[in-house]
mmCIF file of C-alpha atoms in Angstrom:
data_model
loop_
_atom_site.group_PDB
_atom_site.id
_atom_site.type_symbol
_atom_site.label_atom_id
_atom_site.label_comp_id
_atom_site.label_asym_id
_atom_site.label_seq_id
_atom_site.Cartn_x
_atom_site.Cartn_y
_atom_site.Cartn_z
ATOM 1 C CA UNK A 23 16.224 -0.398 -5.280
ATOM 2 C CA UNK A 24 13.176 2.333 -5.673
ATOM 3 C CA UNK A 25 11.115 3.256 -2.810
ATOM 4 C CA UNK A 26 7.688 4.608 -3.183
ATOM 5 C CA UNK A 27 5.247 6.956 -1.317
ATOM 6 C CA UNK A 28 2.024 8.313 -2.307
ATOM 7 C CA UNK A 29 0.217 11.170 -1.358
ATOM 8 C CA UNK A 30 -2.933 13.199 -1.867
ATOM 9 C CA UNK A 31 -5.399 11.061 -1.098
ATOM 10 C CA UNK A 32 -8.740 12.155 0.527
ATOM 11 C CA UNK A 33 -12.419 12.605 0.763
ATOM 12 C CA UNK A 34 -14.160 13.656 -1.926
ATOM 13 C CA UNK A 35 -17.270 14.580 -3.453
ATOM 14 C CA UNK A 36 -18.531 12.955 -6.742
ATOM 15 C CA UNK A 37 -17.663 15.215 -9.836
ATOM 16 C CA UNK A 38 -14.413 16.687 -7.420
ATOM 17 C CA UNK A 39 -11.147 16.219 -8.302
ATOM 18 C CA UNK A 40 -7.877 15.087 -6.659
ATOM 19 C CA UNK A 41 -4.259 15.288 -7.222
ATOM 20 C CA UNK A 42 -2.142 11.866 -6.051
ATOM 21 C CA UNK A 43 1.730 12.577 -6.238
ATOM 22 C CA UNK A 44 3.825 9.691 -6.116
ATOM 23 C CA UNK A 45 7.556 10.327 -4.462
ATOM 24 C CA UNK A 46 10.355 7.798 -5.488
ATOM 25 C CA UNK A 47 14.086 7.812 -3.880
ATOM 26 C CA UNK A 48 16.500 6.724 -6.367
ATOM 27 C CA UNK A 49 17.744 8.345 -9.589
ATOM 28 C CA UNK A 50 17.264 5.387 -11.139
ATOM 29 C CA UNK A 51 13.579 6.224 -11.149
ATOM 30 C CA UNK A 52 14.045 8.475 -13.774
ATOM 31 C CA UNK A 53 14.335 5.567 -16.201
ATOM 32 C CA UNK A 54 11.831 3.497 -15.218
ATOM 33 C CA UNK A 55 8.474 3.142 -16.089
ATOM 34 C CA UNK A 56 5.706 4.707 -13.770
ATOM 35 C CA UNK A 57 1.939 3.377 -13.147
ATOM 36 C CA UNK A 58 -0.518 3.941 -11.027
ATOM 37 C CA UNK A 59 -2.979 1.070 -9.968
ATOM 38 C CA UNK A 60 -6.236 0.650 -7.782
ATOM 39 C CA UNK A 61 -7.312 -1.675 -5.607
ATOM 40 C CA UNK A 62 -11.318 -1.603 -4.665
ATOM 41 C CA UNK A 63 -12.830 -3.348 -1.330
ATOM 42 C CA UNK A 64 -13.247 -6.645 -2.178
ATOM 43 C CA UNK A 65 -11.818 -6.326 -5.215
ATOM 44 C CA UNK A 66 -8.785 -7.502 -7.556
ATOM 45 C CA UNK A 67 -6.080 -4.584 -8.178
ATOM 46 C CA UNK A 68 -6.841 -3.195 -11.232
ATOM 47 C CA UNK A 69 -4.206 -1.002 -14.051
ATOM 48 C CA UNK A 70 -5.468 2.558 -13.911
ATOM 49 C CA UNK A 71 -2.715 4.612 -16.015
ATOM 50 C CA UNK A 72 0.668 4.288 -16.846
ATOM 51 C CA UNK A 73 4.041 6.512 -18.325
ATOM 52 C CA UNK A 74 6.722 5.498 -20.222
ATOM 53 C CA UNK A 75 10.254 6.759 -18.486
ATOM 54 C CA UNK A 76 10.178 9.725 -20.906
ATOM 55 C CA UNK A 77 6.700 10.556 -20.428
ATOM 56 C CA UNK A 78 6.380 9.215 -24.332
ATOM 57 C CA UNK A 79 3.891 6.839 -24.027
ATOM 58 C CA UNK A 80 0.596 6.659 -21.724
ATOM 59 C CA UNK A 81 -1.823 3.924 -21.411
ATOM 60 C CA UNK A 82 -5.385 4.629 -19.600
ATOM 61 C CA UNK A 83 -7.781 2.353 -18.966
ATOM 62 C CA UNK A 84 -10.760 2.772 -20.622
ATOM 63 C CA UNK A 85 -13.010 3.530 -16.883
ATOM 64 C CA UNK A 86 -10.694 6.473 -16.596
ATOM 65 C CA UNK A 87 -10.037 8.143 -19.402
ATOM 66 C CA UNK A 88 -10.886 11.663 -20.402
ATOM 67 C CA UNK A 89 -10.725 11.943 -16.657
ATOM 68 C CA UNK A 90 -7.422 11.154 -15.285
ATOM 69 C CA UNK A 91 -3.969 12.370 -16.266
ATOM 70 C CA UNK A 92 -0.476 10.497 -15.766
ATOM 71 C CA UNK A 93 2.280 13.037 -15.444
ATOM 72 C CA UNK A 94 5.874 12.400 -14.205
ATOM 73 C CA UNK A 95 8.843 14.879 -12.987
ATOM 74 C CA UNK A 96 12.569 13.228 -13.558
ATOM 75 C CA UNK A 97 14.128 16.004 -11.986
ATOM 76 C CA UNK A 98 11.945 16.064 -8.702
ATOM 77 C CA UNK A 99 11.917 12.387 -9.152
ATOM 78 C CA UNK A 100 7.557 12.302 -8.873
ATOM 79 C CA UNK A 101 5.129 11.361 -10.707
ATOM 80 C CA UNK A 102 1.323 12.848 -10.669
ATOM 81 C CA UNK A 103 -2.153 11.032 -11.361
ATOM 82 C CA UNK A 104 -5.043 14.079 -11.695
ATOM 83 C CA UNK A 105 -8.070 13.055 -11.144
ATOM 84 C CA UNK A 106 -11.329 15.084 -12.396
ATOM 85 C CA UNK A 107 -14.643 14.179 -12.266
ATOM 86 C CA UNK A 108 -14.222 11.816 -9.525
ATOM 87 C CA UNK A 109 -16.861 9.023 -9.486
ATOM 88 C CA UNK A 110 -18.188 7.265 -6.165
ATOM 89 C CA UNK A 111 -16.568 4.133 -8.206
ATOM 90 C CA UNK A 112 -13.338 5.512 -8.496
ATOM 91 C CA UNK A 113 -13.112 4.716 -4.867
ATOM 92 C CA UNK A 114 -9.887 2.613 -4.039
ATOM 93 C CA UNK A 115 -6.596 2.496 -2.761
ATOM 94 C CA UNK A 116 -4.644 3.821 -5.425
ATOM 95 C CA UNK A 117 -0.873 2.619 -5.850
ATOM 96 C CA UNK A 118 1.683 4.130 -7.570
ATOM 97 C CA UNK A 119 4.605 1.280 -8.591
ATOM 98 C CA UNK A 120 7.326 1.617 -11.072
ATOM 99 C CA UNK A 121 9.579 -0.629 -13.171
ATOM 100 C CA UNK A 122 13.094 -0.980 -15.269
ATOM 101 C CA UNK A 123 10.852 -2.573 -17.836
ATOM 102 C CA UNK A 124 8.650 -1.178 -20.415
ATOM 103 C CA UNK A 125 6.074 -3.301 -22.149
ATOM 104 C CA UNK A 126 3.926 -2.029 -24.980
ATOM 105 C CA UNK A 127 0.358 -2.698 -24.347
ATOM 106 C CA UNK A 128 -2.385 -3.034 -22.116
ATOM 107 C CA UNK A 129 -1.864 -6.649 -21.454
ATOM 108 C CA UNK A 130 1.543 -5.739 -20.126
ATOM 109 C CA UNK A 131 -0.192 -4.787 -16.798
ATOM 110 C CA UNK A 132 -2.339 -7.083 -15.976
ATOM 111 C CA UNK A 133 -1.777 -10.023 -13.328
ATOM 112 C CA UNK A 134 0.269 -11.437 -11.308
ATOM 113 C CA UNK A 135 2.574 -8.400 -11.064
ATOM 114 C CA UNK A 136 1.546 -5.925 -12.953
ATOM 115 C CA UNK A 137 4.453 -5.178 -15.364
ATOM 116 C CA UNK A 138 5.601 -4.012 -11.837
ATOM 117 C CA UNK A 139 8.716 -4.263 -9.591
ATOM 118 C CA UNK A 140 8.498 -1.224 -6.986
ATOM 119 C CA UNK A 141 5.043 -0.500 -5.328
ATOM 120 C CA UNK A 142 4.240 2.075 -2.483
ATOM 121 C CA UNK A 143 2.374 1.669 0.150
ATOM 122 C CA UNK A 144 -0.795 3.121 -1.198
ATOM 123 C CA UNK A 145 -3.496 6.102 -0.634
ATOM 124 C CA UNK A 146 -6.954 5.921 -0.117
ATOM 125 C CA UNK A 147 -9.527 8.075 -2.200
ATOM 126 C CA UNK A 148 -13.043 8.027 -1.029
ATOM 127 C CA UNK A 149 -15.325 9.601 -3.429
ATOM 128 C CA UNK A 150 -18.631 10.133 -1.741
ATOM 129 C CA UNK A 151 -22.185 10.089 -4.280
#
């Protein structure tokens, strides 16, 4: 069992960046695979980035990258999403979830789960225009 908790979520203006940190409690973390996901207002939950358990592989989708960076500690047991050049449409609840599974490709983390077994609770990042 992995629990979850996000952090670093805010209000901020377009072209600003954040920093989301994403704190799991189990070692077991260490080998799993990390993502982070967003969920809009009215909108489905949608992949944003995700790490392989040896930060060896990343995936981005295409709306953020060049912009946002997936990053993961084993040791501190975290895992980081930076954010730069924040868009008003990057607005969301962003989720960071994590699984004993790794799947190669985007199509991996798409619905109903996500390629996901552990989610947190989720952070909210308002990016004003």
């Amino acid at each position: 069992q992995v629990q979850l908790v996000e952090s670093g979520g805010g209000l901020v203006q377009a072209g600003g960046s954040l920093r989301l940190s994403c704190a799991a409690s189990g070692r077991t973390f260490s080998s799993y695979t990390m993502g982070w996901f967003r969920q809009a207002t009215g909108k489905d939950r949608e992949f944003v980035a995700v790490i392989r358990w040896d930060g060896g592989t990343l995936y981005y989708a295409d709306s953020v990258k060049g912009r946002f960076t997936i990053s993961r500690d084993n040791a501190k047991l975290t895992g980081d999403l930076q954010m730069n050049s924040l868009k008003p449409e990057d607005t969301a609840v962003y989720y960071c979830a994590c699984s004993r599974n790794y799947c190669v490709g985007l199509g991996c983390y798409a619905p109903p789960d996500y390629g996901m077994e552990y989610w947190g609770p989720g952070t909210l990042v308002n990016v004003s225009s």
